[in-house]
PDB file of C-alpha atoms in Angstrom:
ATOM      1  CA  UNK D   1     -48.867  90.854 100.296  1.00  0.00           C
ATOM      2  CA  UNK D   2     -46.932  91.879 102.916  1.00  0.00           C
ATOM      3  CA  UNK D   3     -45.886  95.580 102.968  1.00  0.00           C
ATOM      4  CA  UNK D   4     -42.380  97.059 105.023  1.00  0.00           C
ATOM      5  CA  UNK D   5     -42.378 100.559 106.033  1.00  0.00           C
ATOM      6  CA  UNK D   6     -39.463 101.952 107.806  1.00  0.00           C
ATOM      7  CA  UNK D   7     -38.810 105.902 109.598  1.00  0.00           C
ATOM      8  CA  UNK D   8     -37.156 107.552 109.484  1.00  0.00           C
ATOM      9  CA  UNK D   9     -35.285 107.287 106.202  1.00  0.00           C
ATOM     10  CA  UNK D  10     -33.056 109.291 106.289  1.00  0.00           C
ATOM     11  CA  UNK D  11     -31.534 109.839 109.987  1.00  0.00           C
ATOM     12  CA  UNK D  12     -28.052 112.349 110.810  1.00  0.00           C
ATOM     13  CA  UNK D  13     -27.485 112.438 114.898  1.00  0.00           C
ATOM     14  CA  UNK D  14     -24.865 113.350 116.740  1.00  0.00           C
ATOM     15  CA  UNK D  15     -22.562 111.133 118.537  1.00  0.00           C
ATOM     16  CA  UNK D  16     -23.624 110.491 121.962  1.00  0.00           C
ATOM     17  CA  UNK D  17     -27.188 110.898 121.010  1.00  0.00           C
ATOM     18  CA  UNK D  18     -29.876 108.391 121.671  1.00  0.00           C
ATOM     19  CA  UNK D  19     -32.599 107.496 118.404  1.00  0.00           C
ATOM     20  CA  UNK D  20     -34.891 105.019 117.424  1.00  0.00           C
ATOM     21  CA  UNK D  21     -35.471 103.481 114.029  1.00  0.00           C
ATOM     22  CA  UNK D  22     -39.169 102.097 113.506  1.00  0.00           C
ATOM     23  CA  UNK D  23     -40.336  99.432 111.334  1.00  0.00           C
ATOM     24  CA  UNK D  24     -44.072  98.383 110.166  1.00  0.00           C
ATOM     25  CA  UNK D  25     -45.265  95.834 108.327  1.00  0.00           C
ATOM     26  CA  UNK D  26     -48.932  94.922 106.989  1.00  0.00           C
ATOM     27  CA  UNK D  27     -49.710  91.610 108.130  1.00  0.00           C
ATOM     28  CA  UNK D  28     -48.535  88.338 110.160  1.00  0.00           C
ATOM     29  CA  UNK D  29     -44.660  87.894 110.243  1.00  0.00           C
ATOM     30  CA  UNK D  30     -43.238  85.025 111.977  1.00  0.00           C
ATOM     31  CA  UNK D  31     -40.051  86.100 112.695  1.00  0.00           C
ATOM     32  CA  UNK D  32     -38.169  89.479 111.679  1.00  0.00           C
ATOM     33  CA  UNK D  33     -34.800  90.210 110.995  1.00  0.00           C
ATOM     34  CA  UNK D  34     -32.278  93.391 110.978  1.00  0.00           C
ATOM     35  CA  UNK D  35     -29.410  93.945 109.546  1.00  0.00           C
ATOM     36  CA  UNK D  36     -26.391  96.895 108.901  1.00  0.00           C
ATOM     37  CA  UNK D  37     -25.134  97.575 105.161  1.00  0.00           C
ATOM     38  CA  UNK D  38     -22.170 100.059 104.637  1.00  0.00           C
ATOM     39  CA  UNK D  39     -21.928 101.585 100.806  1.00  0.00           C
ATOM     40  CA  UNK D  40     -20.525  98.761  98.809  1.00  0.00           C
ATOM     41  CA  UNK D  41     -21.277  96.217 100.898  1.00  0.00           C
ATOM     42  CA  UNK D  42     -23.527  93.322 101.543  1.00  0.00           C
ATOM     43  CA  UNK D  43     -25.816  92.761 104.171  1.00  0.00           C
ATOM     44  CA  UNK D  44     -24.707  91.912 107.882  1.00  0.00           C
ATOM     45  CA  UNK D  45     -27.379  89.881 110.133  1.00  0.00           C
ATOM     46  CA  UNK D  46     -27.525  92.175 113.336  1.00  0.00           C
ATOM     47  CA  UNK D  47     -30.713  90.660 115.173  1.00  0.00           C
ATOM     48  CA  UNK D  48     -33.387  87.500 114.566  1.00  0.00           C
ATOM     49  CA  UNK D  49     -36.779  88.343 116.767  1.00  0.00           C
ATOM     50  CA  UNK D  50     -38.846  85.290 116.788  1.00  0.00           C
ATOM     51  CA  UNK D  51     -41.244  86.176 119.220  1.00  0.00           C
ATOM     52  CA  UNK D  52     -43.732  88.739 120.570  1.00  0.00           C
ATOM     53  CA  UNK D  53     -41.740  91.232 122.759  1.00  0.00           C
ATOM     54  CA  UNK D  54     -38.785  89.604 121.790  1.00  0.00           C
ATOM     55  CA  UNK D  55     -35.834  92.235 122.662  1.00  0.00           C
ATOM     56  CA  UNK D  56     -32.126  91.738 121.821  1.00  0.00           C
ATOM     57  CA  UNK D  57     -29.367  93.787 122.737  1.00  0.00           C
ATOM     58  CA  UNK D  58     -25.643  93.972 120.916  1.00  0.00           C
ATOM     59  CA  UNK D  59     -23.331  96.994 122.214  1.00  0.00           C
ATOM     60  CA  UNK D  60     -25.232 100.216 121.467  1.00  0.00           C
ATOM     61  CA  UNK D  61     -28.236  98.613 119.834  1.00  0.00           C
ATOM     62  CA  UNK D  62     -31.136  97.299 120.996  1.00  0.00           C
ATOM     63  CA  UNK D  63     -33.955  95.546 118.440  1.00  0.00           C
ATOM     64  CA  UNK D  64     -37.785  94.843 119.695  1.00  0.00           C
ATOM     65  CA  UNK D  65     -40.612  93.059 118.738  1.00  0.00           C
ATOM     66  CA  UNK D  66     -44.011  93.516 119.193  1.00  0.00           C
ATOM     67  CA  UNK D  67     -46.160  91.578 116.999  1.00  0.00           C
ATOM     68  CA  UNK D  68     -49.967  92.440 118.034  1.00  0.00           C
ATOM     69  CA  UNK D  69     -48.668  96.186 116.877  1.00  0.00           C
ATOM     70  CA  UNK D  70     -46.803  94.345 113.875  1.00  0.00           C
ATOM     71  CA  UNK D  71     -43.709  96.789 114.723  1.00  0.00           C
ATOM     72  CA  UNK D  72     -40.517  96.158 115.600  1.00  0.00           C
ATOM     73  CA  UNK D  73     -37.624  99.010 116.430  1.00  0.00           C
ATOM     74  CA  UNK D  74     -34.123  99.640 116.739  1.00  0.00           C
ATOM     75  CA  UNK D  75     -32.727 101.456 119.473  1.00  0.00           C
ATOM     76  CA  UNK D  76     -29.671 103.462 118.939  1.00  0.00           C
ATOM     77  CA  UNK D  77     -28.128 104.254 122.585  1.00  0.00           C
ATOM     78  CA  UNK D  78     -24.925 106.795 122.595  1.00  0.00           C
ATOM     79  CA  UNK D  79     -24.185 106.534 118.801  1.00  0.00           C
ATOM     80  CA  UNK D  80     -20.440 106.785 117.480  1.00  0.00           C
ATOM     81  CA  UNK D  81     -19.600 106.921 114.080  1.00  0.00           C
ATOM     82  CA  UNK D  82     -18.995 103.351 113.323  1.00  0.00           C
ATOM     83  CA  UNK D  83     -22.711 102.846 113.329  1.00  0.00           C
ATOM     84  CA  UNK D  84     -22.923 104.947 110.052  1.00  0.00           C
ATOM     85  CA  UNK D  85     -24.555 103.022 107.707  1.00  0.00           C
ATOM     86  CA  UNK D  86     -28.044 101.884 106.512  1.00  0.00           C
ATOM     87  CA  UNK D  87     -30.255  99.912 108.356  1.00  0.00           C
ATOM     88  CA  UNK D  88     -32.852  97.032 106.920  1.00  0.00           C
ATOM     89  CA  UNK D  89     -35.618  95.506 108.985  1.00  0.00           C
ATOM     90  CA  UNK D  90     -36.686  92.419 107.254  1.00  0.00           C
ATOM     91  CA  UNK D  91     -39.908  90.533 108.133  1.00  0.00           C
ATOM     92  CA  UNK D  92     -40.721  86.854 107.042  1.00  0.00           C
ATOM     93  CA  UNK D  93     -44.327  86.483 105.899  1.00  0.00           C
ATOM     94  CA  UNK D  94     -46.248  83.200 107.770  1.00  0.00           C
ATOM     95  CA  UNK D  95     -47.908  83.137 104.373  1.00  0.00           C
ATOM     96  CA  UNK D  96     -45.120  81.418 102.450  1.00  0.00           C
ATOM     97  CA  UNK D  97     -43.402  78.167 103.554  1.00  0.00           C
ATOM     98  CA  UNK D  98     -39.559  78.780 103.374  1.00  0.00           C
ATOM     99  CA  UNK D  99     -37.611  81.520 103.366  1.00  0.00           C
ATOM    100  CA  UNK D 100     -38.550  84.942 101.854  1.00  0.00           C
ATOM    101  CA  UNK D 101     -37.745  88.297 103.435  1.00  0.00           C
ATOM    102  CA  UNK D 102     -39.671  91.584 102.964  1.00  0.00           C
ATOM    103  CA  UNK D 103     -36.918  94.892 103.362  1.00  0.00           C
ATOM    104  CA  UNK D 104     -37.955  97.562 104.439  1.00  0.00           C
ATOM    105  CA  UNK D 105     -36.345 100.764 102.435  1.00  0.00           C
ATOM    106  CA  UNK D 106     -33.724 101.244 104.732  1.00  0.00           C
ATOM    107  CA  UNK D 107     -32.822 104.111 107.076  1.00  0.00           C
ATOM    108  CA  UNK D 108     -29.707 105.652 106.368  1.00  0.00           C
ATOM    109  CA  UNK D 109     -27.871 106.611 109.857  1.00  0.00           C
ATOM    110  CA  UNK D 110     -24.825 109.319 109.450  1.00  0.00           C
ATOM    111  CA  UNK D 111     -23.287 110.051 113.040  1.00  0.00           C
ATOM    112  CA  UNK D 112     -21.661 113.047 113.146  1.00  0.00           C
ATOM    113  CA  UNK D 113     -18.775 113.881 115.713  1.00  0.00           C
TER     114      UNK D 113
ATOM    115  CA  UNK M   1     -16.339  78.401 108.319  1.00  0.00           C
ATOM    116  CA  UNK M   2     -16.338  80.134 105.378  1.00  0.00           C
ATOM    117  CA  UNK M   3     -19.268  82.233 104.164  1.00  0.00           C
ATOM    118  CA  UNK M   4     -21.492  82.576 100.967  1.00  0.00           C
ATOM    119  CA  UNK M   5     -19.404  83.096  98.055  1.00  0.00           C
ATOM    120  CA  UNK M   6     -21.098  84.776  95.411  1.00  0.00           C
ATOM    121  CA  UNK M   7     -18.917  84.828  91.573  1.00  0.00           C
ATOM    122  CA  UNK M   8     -17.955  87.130  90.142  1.00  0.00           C
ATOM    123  CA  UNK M   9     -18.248  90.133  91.818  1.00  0.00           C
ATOM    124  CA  UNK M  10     -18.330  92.535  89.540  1.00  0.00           C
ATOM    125  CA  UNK M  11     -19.506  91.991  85.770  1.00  0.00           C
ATOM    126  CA  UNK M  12     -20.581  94.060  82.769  1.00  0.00           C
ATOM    127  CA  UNK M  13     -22.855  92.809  80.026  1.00  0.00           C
ATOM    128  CA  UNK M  14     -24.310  94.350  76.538  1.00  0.00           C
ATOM    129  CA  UNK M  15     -28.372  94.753  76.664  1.00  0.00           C
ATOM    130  CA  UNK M  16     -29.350  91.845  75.142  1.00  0.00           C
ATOM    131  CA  UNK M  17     -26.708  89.141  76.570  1.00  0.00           C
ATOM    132  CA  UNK M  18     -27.742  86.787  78.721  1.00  0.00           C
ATOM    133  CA  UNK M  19     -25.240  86.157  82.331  1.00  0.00           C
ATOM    134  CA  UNK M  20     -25.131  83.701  84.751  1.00  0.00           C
ATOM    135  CA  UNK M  21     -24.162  84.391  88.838  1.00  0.00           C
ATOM    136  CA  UNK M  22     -23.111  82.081  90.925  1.00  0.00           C
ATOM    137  CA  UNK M  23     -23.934  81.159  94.647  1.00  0.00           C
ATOM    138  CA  UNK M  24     -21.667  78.662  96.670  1.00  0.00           C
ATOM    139  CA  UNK M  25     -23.852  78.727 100.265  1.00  0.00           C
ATOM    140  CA  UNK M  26     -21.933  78.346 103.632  1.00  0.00           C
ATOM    141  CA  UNK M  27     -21.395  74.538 104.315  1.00  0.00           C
ATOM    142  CA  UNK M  28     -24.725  72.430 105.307  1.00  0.00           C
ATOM    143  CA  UNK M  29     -26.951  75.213 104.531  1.00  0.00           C
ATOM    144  CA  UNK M  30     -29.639  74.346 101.801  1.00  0.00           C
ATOM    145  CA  UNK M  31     -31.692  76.962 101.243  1.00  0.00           C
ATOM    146  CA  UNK M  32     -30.417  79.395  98.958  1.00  0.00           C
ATOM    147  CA  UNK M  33     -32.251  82.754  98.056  1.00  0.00           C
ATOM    148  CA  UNK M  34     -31.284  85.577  95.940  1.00  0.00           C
ATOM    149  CA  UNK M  35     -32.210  88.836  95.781  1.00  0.00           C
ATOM    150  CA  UNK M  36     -32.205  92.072  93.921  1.00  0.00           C
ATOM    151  CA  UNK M  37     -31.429  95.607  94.637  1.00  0.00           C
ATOM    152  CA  UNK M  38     -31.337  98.845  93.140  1.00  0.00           C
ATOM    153  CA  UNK M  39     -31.726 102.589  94.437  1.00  0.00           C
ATOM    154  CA  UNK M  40     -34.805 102.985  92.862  1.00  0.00           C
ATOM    155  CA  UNK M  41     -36.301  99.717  94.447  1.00  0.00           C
ATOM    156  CA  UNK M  42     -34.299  98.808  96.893  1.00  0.00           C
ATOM    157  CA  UNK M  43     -34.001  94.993  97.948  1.00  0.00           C
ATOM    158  CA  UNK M  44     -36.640  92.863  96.261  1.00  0.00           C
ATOM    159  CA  UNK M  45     -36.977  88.809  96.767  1.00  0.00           C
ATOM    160  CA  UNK M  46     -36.390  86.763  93.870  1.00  0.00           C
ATOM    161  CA  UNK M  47     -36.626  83.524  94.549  1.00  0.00           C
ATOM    162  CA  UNK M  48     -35.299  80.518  96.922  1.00  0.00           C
ATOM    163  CA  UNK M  49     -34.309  77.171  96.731  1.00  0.00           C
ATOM    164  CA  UNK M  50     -34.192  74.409  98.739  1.00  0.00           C
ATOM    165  CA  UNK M  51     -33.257  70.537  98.160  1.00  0.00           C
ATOM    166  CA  UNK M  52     -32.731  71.616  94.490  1.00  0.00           C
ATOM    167  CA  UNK M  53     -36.171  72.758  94.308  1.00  0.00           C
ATOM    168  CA  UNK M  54     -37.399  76.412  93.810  1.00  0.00           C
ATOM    169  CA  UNK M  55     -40.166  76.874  96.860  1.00  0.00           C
ATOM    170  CA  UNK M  56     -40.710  80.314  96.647  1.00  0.00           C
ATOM    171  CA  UNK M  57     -40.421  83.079  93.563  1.00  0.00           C
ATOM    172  CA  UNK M  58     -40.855  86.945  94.032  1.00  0.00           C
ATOM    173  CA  UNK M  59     -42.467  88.806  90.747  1.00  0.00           C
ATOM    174  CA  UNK M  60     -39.442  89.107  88.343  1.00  0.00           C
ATOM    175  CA  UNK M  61     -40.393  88.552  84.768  1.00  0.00           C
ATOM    176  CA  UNK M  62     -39.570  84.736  83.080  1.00  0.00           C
ATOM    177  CA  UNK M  63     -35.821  86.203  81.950  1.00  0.00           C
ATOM    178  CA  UNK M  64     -35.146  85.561  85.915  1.00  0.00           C
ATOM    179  CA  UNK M  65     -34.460  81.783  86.227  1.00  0.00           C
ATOM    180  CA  UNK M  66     -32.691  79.716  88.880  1.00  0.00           C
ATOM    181  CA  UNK M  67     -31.541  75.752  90.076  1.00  0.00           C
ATOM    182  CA  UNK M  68     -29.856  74.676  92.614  1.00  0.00           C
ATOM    183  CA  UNK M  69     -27.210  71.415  92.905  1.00  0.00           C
ATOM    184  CA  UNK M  70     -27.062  68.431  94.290  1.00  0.00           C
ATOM    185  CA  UNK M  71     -24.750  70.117  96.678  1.00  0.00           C
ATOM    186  CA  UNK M  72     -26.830  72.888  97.599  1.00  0.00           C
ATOM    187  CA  UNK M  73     -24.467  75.268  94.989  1.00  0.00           C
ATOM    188  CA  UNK M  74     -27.125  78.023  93.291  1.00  0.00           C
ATOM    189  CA  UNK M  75     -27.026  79.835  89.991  1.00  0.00           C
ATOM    190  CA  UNK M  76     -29.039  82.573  88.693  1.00  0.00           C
ATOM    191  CA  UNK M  77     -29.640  83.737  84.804  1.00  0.00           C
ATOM    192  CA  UNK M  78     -30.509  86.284  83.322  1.00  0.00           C
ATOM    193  CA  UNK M  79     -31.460  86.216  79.660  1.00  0.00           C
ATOM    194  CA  UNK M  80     -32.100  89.094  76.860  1.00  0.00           C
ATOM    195  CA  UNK M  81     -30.659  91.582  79.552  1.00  0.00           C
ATOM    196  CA  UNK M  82     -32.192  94.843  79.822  1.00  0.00           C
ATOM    197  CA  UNK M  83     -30.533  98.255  81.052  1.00  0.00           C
ATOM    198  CA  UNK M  84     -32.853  97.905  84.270  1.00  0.00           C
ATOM    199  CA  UNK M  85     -31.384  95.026  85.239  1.00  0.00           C
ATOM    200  CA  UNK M  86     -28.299  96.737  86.431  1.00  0.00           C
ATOM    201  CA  UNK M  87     -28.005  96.315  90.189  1.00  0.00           C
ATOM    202  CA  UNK M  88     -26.628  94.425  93.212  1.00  0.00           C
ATOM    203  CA  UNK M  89     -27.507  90.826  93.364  1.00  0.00           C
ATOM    204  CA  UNK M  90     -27.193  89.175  96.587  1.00  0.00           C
ATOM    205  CA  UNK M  91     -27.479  85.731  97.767  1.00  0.00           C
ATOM    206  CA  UNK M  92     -28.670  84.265 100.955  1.00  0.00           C
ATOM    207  CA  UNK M  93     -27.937  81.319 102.525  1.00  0.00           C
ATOM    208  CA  UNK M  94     -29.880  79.417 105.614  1.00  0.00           C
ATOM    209  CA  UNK M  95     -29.930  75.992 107.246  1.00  0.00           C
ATOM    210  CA  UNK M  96     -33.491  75.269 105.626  1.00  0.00           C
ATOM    211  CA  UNK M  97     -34.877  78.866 105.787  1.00  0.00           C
ATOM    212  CA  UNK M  98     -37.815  78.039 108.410  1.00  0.00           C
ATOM    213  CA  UNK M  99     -37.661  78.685 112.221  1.00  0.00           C
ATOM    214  CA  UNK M 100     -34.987  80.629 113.663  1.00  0.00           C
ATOM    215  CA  UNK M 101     -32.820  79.759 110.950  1.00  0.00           C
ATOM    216  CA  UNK M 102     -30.719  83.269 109.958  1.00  0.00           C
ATOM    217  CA  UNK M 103     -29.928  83.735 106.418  1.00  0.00           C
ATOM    218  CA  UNK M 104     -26.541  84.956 105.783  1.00  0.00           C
ATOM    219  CA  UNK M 105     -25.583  86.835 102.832  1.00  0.00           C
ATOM    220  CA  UNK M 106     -22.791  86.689 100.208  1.00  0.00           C
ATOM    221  CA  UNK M 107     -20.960  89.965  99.142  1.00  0.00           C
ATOM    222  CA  UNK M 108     -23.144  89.931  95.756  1.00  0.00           C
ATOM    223  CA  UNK M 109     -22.716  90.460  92.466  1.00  0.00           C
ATOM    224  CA  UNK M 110     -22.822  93.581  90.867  1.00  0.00           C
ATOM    225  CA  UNK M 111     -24.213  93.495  87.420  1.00  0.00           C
ATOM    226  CA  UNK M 112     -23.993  96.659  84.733  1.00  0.00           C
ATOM    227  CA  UNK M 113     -25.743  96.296  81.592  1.00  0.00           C
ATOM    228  CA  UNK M 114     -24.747  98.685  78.867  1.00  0.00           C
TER     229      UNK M 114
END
């Protein structure tokens, strides 16, 4: 069964700080997803890694892959406060045929002015 | 192109009612999944569809059902709700939910049982 583990849970930075949200999972993901939920909200797709060392960048984040380590991160560069919210790493098992994501708990990011 | 509708958004139910949700996924997209969350444990997997047939199911007792159209349209049910079943409900919706195919979710339902 395949286990998510994000850190750090709970993350408050200051704006114009650089951090980095880690994700782990237990075994053999083909592909792995992130994505951004503000309170009330749904969930927003912010990054599909398909592939070992996979890296994607959009504005002030950056996601990576690295498979053989079965960990993927998020790289927060220069935060603002728009990027308050909680963060979900999602990995698809190879195990099941189809489409079935694995969250992780979610970090909650609060940038502070 | 519009997005996944999920209906209604907001709905409150008596323990023991059964409910229904509804999942209209963006156009050409037929896989459907849904998906529960709650604070206490957070977004679990419930089950997916695709080509009207379930292909995946997470562990959610029987109460949880699902189908899916002819035209890829999803509903969920509930039956003999229970106070835990208060939460978010969220549907997903992907071009056939293999590969690089992103799933996209709706704004959810939000379900209280009193």
């Amino acid at each position: 069964e395949l286990k998510v583990e994000q850190n750090p849970l709970f993350l408050s930075m200051q704006e114009g700080k650089n951090y980095t949200i880690y994700c782990n999972y237990s075994t053999t993901s083909d592909r792995l997803y992130w994505y951004r939920q503000d309170p009330g909200k749904s969930l927003e797709s912010l990054f599909v890694l398909l592939s070992n060392g996979a890296v994607k960048q959009e504005g002030r984040l950056m996601a990576s892959l690295d498979t053989k380590a079965r960990l993927s991160t998020l790289h927060i560069t220069a935060a603002v406060h728009d990027l308050s919210a909680t963060y979900f790493c999602a990995p698809s098992s190879k195990e099941t045929s189809g489409s079935r994501l694995t969250f992780g708990e979610g970090t909650q990011l609060t940038v502070n002015p | 192109k519009a997005g996944v509708t999920q209906t209604p958004r907001y709905l409150i139910k008596t323990r023991g009612q059964q409910v229904t949700l509804s999942c209209s996924p963006i156009s050409g997209h037929r896989s459907v999944s849904w998906y529960q969350q709650t604070p206490g444990q957070g977004l679990q997997f419930l089950f997916e569809y695709f080509s009207e047939t379930q292909r995946n199911k997470g562990n959610f007792p029987g109460r949880f059902s699902g189908r899916q159209f002819s035209n890829s349209r999803s509903e969920m049910n509930v039956s003999t709700l229970e106070l835990g079943d208060s939460a978010l409900y969220l549907c997903a919706s992907s071009l056939n939910g293999v590969g690089n195919t992103e799933a996209f979710f709706g704004q959810g339902t939000r379900l209280t049982v009193v």
